[in-house]
Coordinates of C-alpha atoms in Angstrom, one line a residue:
X1 CA 0.0 0.0 0.0
X2 CA 1.4 3.4 -1.0
X3 CA 1.8 6.2 1.6
X4 CA -1.3 8.2 0.5
X5 CA -3.5 5.2 0.6
X6 CA -2.1 4.1 3.9
X7 CA -2.8 7.5 5.2
X8 CA -6.2 7.6 3.8
X9 CA -7.2 4.1 5.5
X10 CA -5.6 5.3 8.8
X11 CA -8.2 8.2 9.0
X12 CA -11.2 5.9 9.1
X13 CA -10.6 4.6 12.5
X14 CA -10.1 8.2 13.9
X15 CA -13.3 9.4 12.0
X16 CA -15.5 6.4 13.1
X17 CA -14.0 6.3 16.5
X18 CA -14.7 10.1 17.1
X19 CA -18.4 9.6 16.0
X20 CA -18.8 6.6 18.4
X21 CA -17.1 8.5 21.3
X22 CA -19.1 11.7 20.7
X23 CA -22.3 9.6 20.5
X24 CA -21.7 8.1 23.9
X25 CA -21.4 11.4 25.5
X26 CA -24.9 12.2 24.3
X27 CA -28.2 10.7 25.5
X28 CA -29.4 7.8 25.8
X29 CA -25.7 6.7 27.1
X30 CA -25.3 10.3 28.5
X31 CA -21.6 9.8 29.6
X32 CA -21.3 13.5 29.9
X33 CA -17.8 13.4 31.3
X34 CA -16.6 11.7 28.2
X35 CA -17.4 14.9 26.1
X36 CA -14.0 16.3 27.3
X37 CA -12.0 13.5 25.6
X38 CA -14.5 12.3 22.9
X39 CA -13.4 14.7 20.3
X40 CA -9.8 13.7 20.5
X41 CA -9.9 11.3 17.5
X42 CA -11.3 14.0 15.3
X43 CA -8.6 16.4 16.8
X44 CA -6.0 14.0 15.7
X45 CA -7.1 14.6 12.2
X46 CA -6.6 18.1 12.7
X47 CA -3.0 17.6 13.7
X48 CA -1.9 15.3 10.9
X49 CA 0.6 16.9 8.5
X50 CA -0.3 16.0 4.9
X51 CA -3.7 15.5 3.4
X52 CA -3.9 15.1 -0.4
X53 CA -7.0 14.7 -2.7
X54 CA -10.6 14.2 -1.6
X55 CA -10.4 10.5 -0.1
X56 CA -9.6 11.9 3.5
X57 CA -12.7 14.2 3.5
X58 CA -14.8 11.2 2.5
X59 CA -13.7 9.3 5.7
X60 CA -14.4 12.7 7.7
X61 CA -17.8 13.0 6.2
X62 CA -18.8 9.4 6.9
X63 CA -17.7 9.9 10.6
X64 CA -20.0 12.9 10.9
X65 CA -22.7 10.9 9.1
X66 CA -22.4 8.0 11.5
X67 CA -22.5 10.3 14.5
X68 CA -25.7 12.1 13.3
X69 CA -27.5 8.7 12.6
X70 CA -26.6 7.6 16.0
X71 CA -27.4 10.8 17.8
X72 CA -30.9 11.5 16.2
X73 CA -32.0 8.0 15.7
X74 CA -35.3 8.9 17.4
X75 CA -36.3 10.7 14.2
X76 CA -37.4 7.4 12.4
X77 CA -40.1 7.0 15.1
X78 CA -42.9 9.5 14.3
X79 CA -44.0 8.3 10.8
X80 CA -41.9 5.7 9.2
X81 CA -40.9 5.4 6.3
X82 CA -41.2 9.2 5.6
X83 CA -39.2 10.4 8.7
X84 CA -36.8 7.6 8.2
X85 CA -35.9 9.2 4.8
X86 CA -35.8 12.5 6.7
X87 CA -33.5 11.0 9.3
X88 CA -31.0 10.0 6.6
X89 CA -31.2 13.3 4.7
X90 CA -30.8 15.3 7.9
X91 CA -28.0 13.2 9.1
X92 CA -26.3 13.6 5.6
X93 CA -26.6 17.4 5.7
X94 CA -25.4 17.7 9.4
X95 CA -22.4 15.5 8.5
X96 CA -21.1 18.3 6.2
X97 CA -20.2 20.4 9.3
X98 CA -17.6 18.0 10.4
X99 CA -15.4 18.3 7.4
X100 CA -15.7 22.1 7.6
X101 CA -14.6 22.0 11.2
X102 CA -11.6 19.9 10.3
X103 CA -10.8 22.0 7.3
X104 CA -11.1 25.3 9.2
X105 CA -9.0 23.9 12.2
X106 CA -6.4 22.5 9.9
X107 CA -5.9 25.9 8.1
X108 CA -5.4 27.7 11.4
X109 CA -3.0 25.0 12.8
X110 CA -1.1 24.4 9.6
X111 CA -1.1 27.5 7.7
X112 CA -1.7 30.3 10.2
X113 CA 0.4 28.5 12.8
X114 CA -2.2 29.0 15.6
X115 CA -1.9 26.8 18.7
X116 CA -4.4 23.8 18.7
X117 CA -6.4 25.1 21.5
X118 CA -7.5 28.3 20.1
X119 CA -7.7 27.0 16.5
X120 CA -10.1 24.1 17.4
X121 CA -12.1 26.3 19.8
X122 CA -12.7 29.1 17.2
X123 CA -13.4 26.5 14.4
X124 CA -16.0 24.6 16.5
X125 CA -17.7 27.5 17.7
X126 CA -18.1 28.9 14.1
X127 CA -19.2 25.7 12.7
X128 CA -21.6 25.0 15.5
X129 CA -23.1 28.6 15.1
X130 CA -23.7 28.0 11.4
X131 CA -25.5 24.8 12.3
X132 CA -27.7 26.5 14.7
X133 CA -28.8 29.2 12.1
X134 CA -28.7 27.8 8.7
X135 CA -31.9 26.2 7.2
X136 CA -33.8 27.4 10.6
X137 CA -31.2 25.9 12.6
X138 CA -30.6 22.5 14.4
X139 CA -29.2 22.7 17.8
X140 CA -29.8 19.2 19.4
X141 CA -26.9 16.8 20.4
X142 CA -24.5 19.9 20.9
X143 CA -21.2 19.3 22.6
X144 CA -22.0 22.2 25.1
X145 CA -25.4 20.4 26.0
X146 CA -23.5 17.5 27.6
X147 CA -22.6 19.6 30.4
X148 CA -26.1 20.7 31.5
X149 CA -25.4 19.2 35.0
X150 CA -22.5 21.2 35.8
X151 CA -24.4 24.3 36.7
X152 CA -21.5 26.5 37.5
X153 CA -19.8 25.8 34.3
X154 CA -23.0 26.5 31.9
X155 CA -23.6 30.0 33.5
X156 CA -21.3 31.5 30.9
X157 CA -24.1 30.7 28.4
X158 CA -25.7 34.0 29.1
X159 CA -22.7 35.5 27.4
X160 CA -21.7 33.1 24.7
X161 CA -24.8 30.8 24.4
X162 CA -24.8 26.9 24.2
X163 CA -22.5 27.2 21.2
X164 CA -19.8 28.9 23.2
X165 CA -20.0 26.4 26.0
X166 CA -19.3 23.8 23.4
X167 CA -16.3 25.6 22.1
X168 CA -14.8 25.6 25.7
X169 CA -15.3 22.0 26.0
X170 CA -13.6 21.4 22.5
X171 CA -10.7 23.6 23.7
X172 CA -10.4 21.4 26.8
X173 CA -10.2 18.3 24.7
X174 CA -7.5 20.0 22.3
X175 CA -5.4 20.8 25.5
X176 CA -5.5 17.2 26.6
X177 CA -4.3 16.2 23.2
X178 CA -1.6 18.8 22.9
X179 CA -0.4 17.9 26.3
X180 CA 0.0 14.3 25.4
X181 CA 1.7 15.0 22.2
X182 CA 4.0 17.6 23.7
X183 CA 4.7 15.4 26.7
X184 CA 4.5 18.2 29.1
X185 CA 7.1 20.3 27.5
X186 CA 7.5 23.9 28.4
X187 CA 6.3 25.1 25.1
X188 CA 3.0 23.0 25.2
X189 CA 2.3 24.0 28.6
X190 CA 2.3 27.8 27.8
X191 CA 0.7 27.6 24.4
X192 CA -1.9 25.0 25.0
X193 CA -2.5 23.6 28.6
X194 CA -2.2 26.8 30.5
X195 CA -4.5 28.5 28.0
X196 CA -7.2 26.0 28.3
X197 CA -6.9 25.9 32.1
X198 CA -7.2 29.8 32.1
X199 CA -10.3 29.6 30.0
X200 CA -12.0 27.1 32.0
X201 CA -11.0 28.7 35.2
X202 CA -12.4 31.9 34.1
X203 CA -15.6 30.2 33.1
X204 CA -16.1 28.7 36.4
X205 CA -15.2 31.9 38.2
X206 CA -17.8 33.7 36.2
X207 CA -20.3 31.0 36.8
X208 CA -19.8 31.2 40.6
X209 CA -20.2 35.0 40.7
X210 CA -23.4 34.7 38.6
X211 CA -24.8 31.9 41.0
X212 CA -23.8 33.8 44.1
X213 CA -25.6 36.8 42.8
X214 CA -28.8 34.9 41.7
X215 CA -32.0 36.5 43.1
X216 CA -33.3 35.2 46.4
X217 CA -36.7 33.4 46.3
X218 CA -39.6 35.7 46.8
X219 CA -42.1 35.4 49.5
X220 CA -45.1 34.6 47.1
X221 CA -43.5 32.7 44.2
X222 CA -45.4 31.7 41.0
X223 CA -47.1 28.4 41.5
X224 CA -48.0 26.1 38.6
X225 CA -49.7 22.7 38.2
X226 CA -48.0 21.0 35.2
X227 CA -50.1 18.3 33.8
X228 CA -48.2 15.5 31.9
X229 CA -50.3 12.7 30.2
X230 CA -48.7 9.9 28.5
X231 CA -50.4 9.5 25.0
X232 CA -48.0 8.3 22.2
X233 CA -48.8 10.4 19.1
X234 CA -49.4 9.0 15.6
X235 CA -50.2 10.9 12.3
X236 CA -53.1 8.8 11.5
X237 CA -56.6 10.1 12.4
X238 CA -58.5 8.4 15.2
X239 CA -62.1 9.8 15.5
X240 CA -62.1 8.8 19.2
X241 CA -58.7 10.4 20.1
X242 CA -60.1 13.8 21.0
X243 CA -62.4 12.4 23.6
X244 CA -59.8 9.9 25.1
X245 CA -57.2 12.7 25.4
X246 CA -59.5 15.1 27.0
X247 CA -60.7 12.7 29.5
X248 CA -57.1 11.4 30.3
X249 CA -55.9 15.1 30.8
X250 CA -59.0 16.2 32.9
X251 CA -58.7 13.3 35.2
X252 CA -55.0 14.1 35.9
X253 CA -55.8 17.8 36.4
X254 CA -58.8 17.2 38.9
X255 CA -56.7 14.8 40.9
X256 CA -53.7 17.1 40.8
X257 CA -55.7 20.0 42.0
X258 CA -57.3 17.9 44.8
X259 CA -53.8 16.8 46.2
X260 CA -53.2 20.4 47.6
X261 CA -55.1 22.7 49.7
X262 CA -54.8 25.7 47.7
X263 CA -55.2 26.5 44.0
X264 CA -52.0 27.1 41.8
X265 CA -51.7 30.4 39.9
X266 CA -51.9 28.4 36.5
X267 CA -52.7 24.9 35.1
X268 CA -50.5 23.9 32.2
X269 CA -51.4 21.3 29.6
X270 CA -49.1 20.3 26.7
X271 CA -49.2 21.2 23.1
X272 CA -52.4 20.3 21.2
X273 CA -53.9 18.4 24.0
X274 CA -57.2 20.2 23.5
X275 CA -57.9 18.5 20.3
X276 CA -61.3 20.3 19.4
X277 CA -59.5 23.5 18.2
X278 CA -60.6 26.9 17.4
X279 CA -62.1 28.2 14.3
X280 CA -62.2 32.0 13.2
X281 CA -63.6 33.1 9.9
X282 CA -62.3 36.2 8.3
X283 CA -64.7 38.9 7.7
X284 CA -63.8 38.8 4.0
X285 CA -65.1 35.3 3.7
X286 CA -68.7 35.3 2.7
X287 CA -70.6 32.2 3.9
X288 CA -73.1 30.6 1.6
X289 CA -76.9 30.5 2.5
X290 CA -76.6 26.8 3.3
X291 CA -73.7 27.3 5.5
X292 CA -75.6 30.2 7.5
X293 CA -78.7 28.1 7.8
X294 CA -76.6 25.2 9.3
X295 CA -75.1 27.5 11.9
X296 CA -78.0 29.9 12.7
X297 CA -80.9 28.1 11.4
X298 CA -83.3 29.6 8.7
X299 CA -83.5 33.4 8.4
X300 CA -86.5 35.3 9.8
X301 CA -86.3 37.7 7.1
X302 CA -85.7 40.8 9.1
X303 CA -82.1 40.4 9.9
X304 CA -79.6 42.3 7.3
X305 CA -77.4 40.0 5.5
X306 CA -74.1 41.7 6.8
X307 CA -75.4 41.2 10.4
X308 CA -76.3 37.6 9.8
X309 CA -72.8 36.9 8.5
X310 CA -71.3 38.6 11.4
X311 CA -73.4 36.7 13.9
X312 CA -72.5 33.4 12.3
X313 CA -68.9 34.1 12.3
X314 CA -68.9 35.0 15.8
X315 CA -71.1 31.9 17.0
X316 CA -68.7 29.5 15.3
X317 CA -65.7 30.8 17.5
X318 CA -67.9 31.2 20.5
X319 CA -69.1 27.5 20.6
X320 CA -65.4 26.4 20.7
X321 CA -64.6 28.9 23.3
X322 CA -67.6 27.8 25.5
X323 CA -66.3 24.2 25.6
X324 CA -62.9 25.4 26.9
X325 CA -64.7 27.6 29.4
X326 CA -66.5 24.8 31.0
X327 CA -63.2 23.1 32.1
X328 CA -61.5 26.4 33.0
X329 CA -64.3 27.1 35.5
X330 CA -64.2 23.6 36.8
X331 CA -60.6 24.1 37.5
X332 CA -61.2 27.4 39.1
X333 CA -57.7 28.9 38.1
X334 CA -56.0 30.3 35.0
X335 CA -55.4 27.6 32.3
X336 CA -52.8 27.5 29.6
X337 CA -53.5 24.8 26.9
X338 CA -52.2 23.9 23.6
X339 CA -54.5 23.5 20.6
X340 CA -54.9 24.0 16.9
X341 CA -56.4 27.2 15.6
X342 CA -57.9 27.6 12.0
X343 CA -58.6 30.8 10.3
X344 CA -60.8 30.5 7.1
X345 CA -59.9 33.1 4.7
X346 CA -60.0 33.9 1.0
X347 CA -56.7 35.6 1.3
X348 CA -54.5 32.5 0.7
X349 CA -54.7 29.9 -2.1
X350 CA -55.5 27.1 0.2
X351 CA -58.5 29.0 1.7
X352 CA -57.5 28.8 5.3
X353 CA -54.6 29.2 7.7
X354 CA -53.6 26.9 10.4
X355 CA -51.8 27.8 13.6
X356 CA -50.3 25.8 16.5
X357 CA -51.6 27.8 19.4
X358 CA -51.5 28.3 23.0
X359 CA -54.6 29.9 24.7
X360 CA -54.6 31.3 28.2
X361 CA -58.1 31.3 30.0
X362 CA -59.1 33.0 33.2
X363 CA -60.7 31.0 36.0
X364 CA -63.9 32.4 34.8
X365 CA -63.3 30.8 31.3
X366 CA -62.8 34.2 29.6
X367 CA -59.9 33.9 27.1
X368 CA -57.1 36.3 28.2
X369 CA -54.7 35.8 25.3
X370 CA -53.8 33.4 22.4
X371 CA -50.3 32.8 21.2
X372 CA -49.7 31.4 17.7
X373 CA -46.3 29.5 17.3
X374 CA -43.9 31.9 15.7
X375 CA -41.1 29.4 14.6
X376 CA -42.7 26.3 13.0
X377 CA -40.4 23.5 12.0
X378 CA -39.3 23.2 8.5
X379 CA -40.6 19.9 6.8
X380 CA -42.0 18.9 10.3
X381 CA -44.7 21.6 10.3
X382 CA -44.6 23.3 7.0
X383 CA -42.9 22.9 3.5
X384 CA -41.3 25.9 2.1
X385 CA -43.4 27.5 -0.8
X386 CA -46.2 25.3 0.0
X387 CA -48.3 28.2 0.9
X388 CA -48.3 29.2 -2.8
X389 CA -48.1 25.6 -4.2
X390 CA -50.4 23.5 -1.9
X391 CA -49.8 20.3 -4.0
X392 CA -46.4 20.1 -2.4
X393 CA -48.0 18.6 0.8
X394 CA -49.3 15.7 -1.4
X395 CA -45.6 14.6 -1.6
X396 CA -45.3 14.5 2.2
X397 CA -47.3 12.8 5.2
X398 CA -48.3 16.4 6.3
X399 CA -51.9 17.1 5.7
X400 CA -51.1 20.8 5.4
X401 CA -48.7 23.4 6.8
X402 CA -48.6 25.7 9.8
X403 CA -48.7 29.6 9.3
X404 CA -46.1 31.3 11.5
X405 CA -47.6 33.6 14.3
X406 CA -46.3 37.2 14.2
X407 CA -46.3 38.4 17.8
X408 CA -45.2 37.1 21.2
X409 CA -47.6 37.2 24.1
X410 CA -47.3 38.0 27.8
X411 CA -50.2 37.8 30.1
X412 CA -50.2 38.6 33.7
X413 CA -51.2 35.9 36.1
X414 CA -51.0 36.4 39.8
X415 CA -48.9 39.3 39.4
X416 CA -46.3 37.6 37.2
X417 CA -45.9 38.0 33.3
X418 CA -46.1 34.8 31.7
X419 CA -44.9 34.3 28.0
X420 CA -46.2 30.9 26.3
X421 CA -43.8 29.1 23.6
X422 CA -44.6 26.0 21.8
X423 CA -42.5 22.8 21.1
X424 CA -39.0 23.3 19.4
X425 CA -39.0 27.1 20.0
X426 CA -36.9 26.2 23.1
X427 CA -34.5 24.5 20.9
X428 CA -33.8 27.7 18.9
X429 CA -31.6 30.2 20.8
X430 CA -32.6 33.0 18.6
X431 CA -36.3 32.2 18.9
X432 CA -36.4 32.5 22.6
X433 CA -34.0 35.5 22.6
X434 CA -36.2 37.3 19.9
X435 CA -39.4 36.6 22.0
X436 CA -38.0 37.9 25.2
X437 CA -36.4 41.0 23.5
X438 CA -39.6 41.9 21.6
X439 CA -41.6 41.8 25.0
X440 CA -38.9 43.6 26.9
X441 CA -39.0 46.3 24.3
X442 CA -42.8 47.2 25.2
X443 CA -42.1 46.9 29.0
X444 CA -43.4 43.2 29.2
X445 CA -40.2 41.2 29.9
X446 CA -41.7 37.8 31.0
X447 CA -41.1 36.6 34.5
X448 CA -41.8 33.1 33.4
X449 CA -41.6 31.4 30.1
X450 CA -44.1 28.4 29.6
X451 CA -43.2 25.8 26.9
X452 CA -46.0 23.5 25.8
X453 CA -44.7 20.5 23.8
X454 CA -45.9 17.2 22.6
X455 CA -43.0 14.9 22.7
X456 CA -45.4 11.8 22.2
X457 CA -44.2 11.4 18.7
X458 CA -40.9 10.0 19.9
X459 CA -42.0 7.2 22.2
X460 CA -39.9 8.1 25.3
X461 CA -36.6 8.1 23.3
X462 CA -33.7 10.2 23.9
X463 CA -35.3 13.2 22.1
X464 CA -37.1 13.8 25.5
X465 CA -33.7 14.4 27.1
X466 CA -32.3 16.6 24.3
X467 CA -35.3 18.8 24.1
X468 CA -35.3 19.2 28.0
X469 CA -31.6 20.2 28.0
X470 CA -32.2 22.8 25.1
X471 CA -34.7 24.4 27.6
X472 CA -32.2 24.4 30.5
X473 CA -29.7 26.5 28.1
X474 CA -32.5 28.9 27.1
X475 CA -33.2 29.7 30.7
X476 CA -29.6 30.6 31.4
X477 CA -29.2 32.4 28.2
X478 CA -32.2 34.8 28.9
X479 CA -32.2 34.6 32.7
X480 CA -35.7 33.6 32.8
X481 CA -37.2 30.5 34.5
X482 CA -39.0 28.1 32.2
X483 CA -41.8 25.8 32.8
X484 CA -42.2 22.8 30.4
X485 CA -45.4 20.9 30.0
X486 CA -44.8 17.8 27.8
X487 CA -46.9 14.9 26.8
X488 CA -45.1 11.8 27.6
X489 CA -42.3 13.9 29.3
X490 CA -40.2 15.6 30.2
X491 CA -42.2 18.1 32.0
X492 CA -40.0 20.3 34.1
X493 CA -39.4 23.4 36.1
X494 CA -36.1 25.2 35.5
X495 CA -34.9 28.3 37.2
X496 CA -33.0 31.3 35.7
X497 CA -29.6 29.6 36.5
X498 CA -30.6 26.4 34.6
X499 CA -31.0 24.3 37.7
X500 CA -33.6 21.5 37.1
X501 CA -36.0 21.9 40.0
X502 CA -38.5 19.2 39.0
X503 CA -38.9 16.7 36.3
X504 CA -41.9 14.5 35.2
X505 CA -41.4 10.9 34.4
X506 CA -40.4 9.4 31.0
X507 CA -43.3 8.2 28.9
X508 CA -45.7 8.2 32.0
X509 CA -48.5 10.2 33.5
X510 CA -48.2 12.4 36.3
X511 CA -48.5 16.1 37.7
X512 CA -45.9 18.5 39.0
X513 CA -46.9 21.2 41.5
X514 CA -43.9 23.7 41.2
X515 CA -43.0 27.1 42.6
X516 CA -40.7 29.5 40.7
X517 CA -39.3 32.9 41.6
X518 CA -38.6 35.4 38.9
X519 CA -34.9 36.0 37.8
X520 CA -34.7 39.1 35.8
X521 CA -31.1 39.6 35.8
X522 CA -29.2 41.4 33.1
X523 CA -28.0 38.8 30.4
X524 CA -25.4 39.9 27.9
X525 CA -26.9 37.3 25.5
X526 CA -30.1 39.2 25.5
X527 CA -28.2 42.3 24.4
X528 CA -25.8 41.1 21.9
X529 CA -26.9 37.5 21.0
X530 CA -24.4 35.8 18.6
X531 CA -22.7 39.0 17.8
X532 CA -19.6 38.2 19.9
X533 CA -19.4 34.8 18.4
X534 CA -19.5 36.3 15.1
X535 CA -15.6 37.1 15.2
X536 CA -15.3 33.3 14.9
X537 CA -17.4 33.2 11.7
X538 CA -15.3 36.0 10.3
X539 CA -12.1 34.0 10.9
X540 CA -13.5 31.0 9.0
X541 CA -14.7 33.5 6.3
X542 CA -11.1 34.9 6.0
X543 CA -9.9 31.3 5.7
X544 CA -12.0 30.5 3.0
X545 CA -11.2 33.7 1.1
X546 CA -7.4 33.1 1.6
X547 CA -7.8 29.5 0.4
X548 CA -9.8 30.6 -2.7
X549 CA -7.3 33.3 -3.6
X550 CA -4.0 31.2 -3.0
X551 CA -5.3 27.9 -4.4
X552 CA -7.9 28.8 -7.1
X553 CA -7.3 32.3 -8.3
X554 CA -3.6 32.8 -8.0
X555 CA -1.8 32.4 -11.3
X556 CA -0.1 29.2 -11.9

């Protein structure tokens, strides 16, 4: 075997070994301490001196592909075989970020002569930042997420986000490798080891200060009853599902309320657990005579046509709200519940708009606010361009797509401002940051964020763990407690320091009676967001420009 072929073959064990080690650091194995050494096989690829041709990059991409196939294996569960195809395609796309990381780190080390620690830290942050933004962003299974239990360490997320935390872990792994390679030489200790130690020490020092200055619990905290049913979700339509789900959640709620002598400040149900939905008819939509008669009965001849149209539209909405009000009055306290909302309108080609919504009801049953999910999931909740070309949905298992909401909502309950969010919005750092910033700009910064989600699609898999960890990092980033109500789990209460105060069971029913105090501390992340991390992107962009000029555009 020639030298080039031998080197290419030798890269496969490193690429595959790194993939397996990185997977073991993530749920379901969740060997979180392993994250500090798991990237070392990939970092060894960075340090190798000579790469020729495209074959080494094939090995690297395959390592990334294997990692993502393992890490997001749960994606095959919701609707096979369609989601199995999506699992493979998404893994193939995410695998492209590993060669980009290796390439950027190699350019910094071998061409710019950077030490390994800053080179790999900068390259990893830049690539992870791209992954969290491009095509709507995908943040699950991040390297920084493995450290959620180390509360002191993750406090720095309010400055550099979960992506930055991952960069520090990568720098630590690089320091271990550099120290081994340098055999504790003075040069290595100064350029690599001490630099990583200083970064980690500064991170822990910052975390200690932030924890020491966390607000004390208030005398009257915000109390919530989180209701977690356990109903596995399938895409097929079951005409009896609405009744079964309602009975299941109502029984859990009434028993949870009866277990305490006082009522909570709010009852929380997960996403779409009220299956009857709401219907609104646009005033521009004119109902037919037959539709009016079905809704109102025969006309008496004296009512103006416009009034009759308006009365029918109002009655359709009121009937659905009245059903909700019955349960809200029974519970005797405010209630936030997820449901579908449909708006019949002639202004869109499909003739209607569908929203994934969270409605807030007073103890009297009166609606206080309705939040429409602002960040639906691409290909999971909508197909790009299908609002103009509805036939695209016939190519997918989706019956139709969601319309994105346009405004965040904050409603005052028991003196606290509560902002609802839905499902994977807690997986997107920019989504939660944008919601909090927009509310803060109008003097309504939330004291508590509520996330309603239905993870029953994933049958108790490690998706539940990854979704919960995402919420923990969002709480730290925006310094706001988060309450999660999740069908099948994990329901949770998280304070503004990212501490997990309570957690529901996995794929089982239960209720959580929790108390939270507001945080409200200043968060640099709220002010600057990813702007400080953008420096790493600028460095990688300069690498790309240099490579283009030197290798492609320079005269031969």
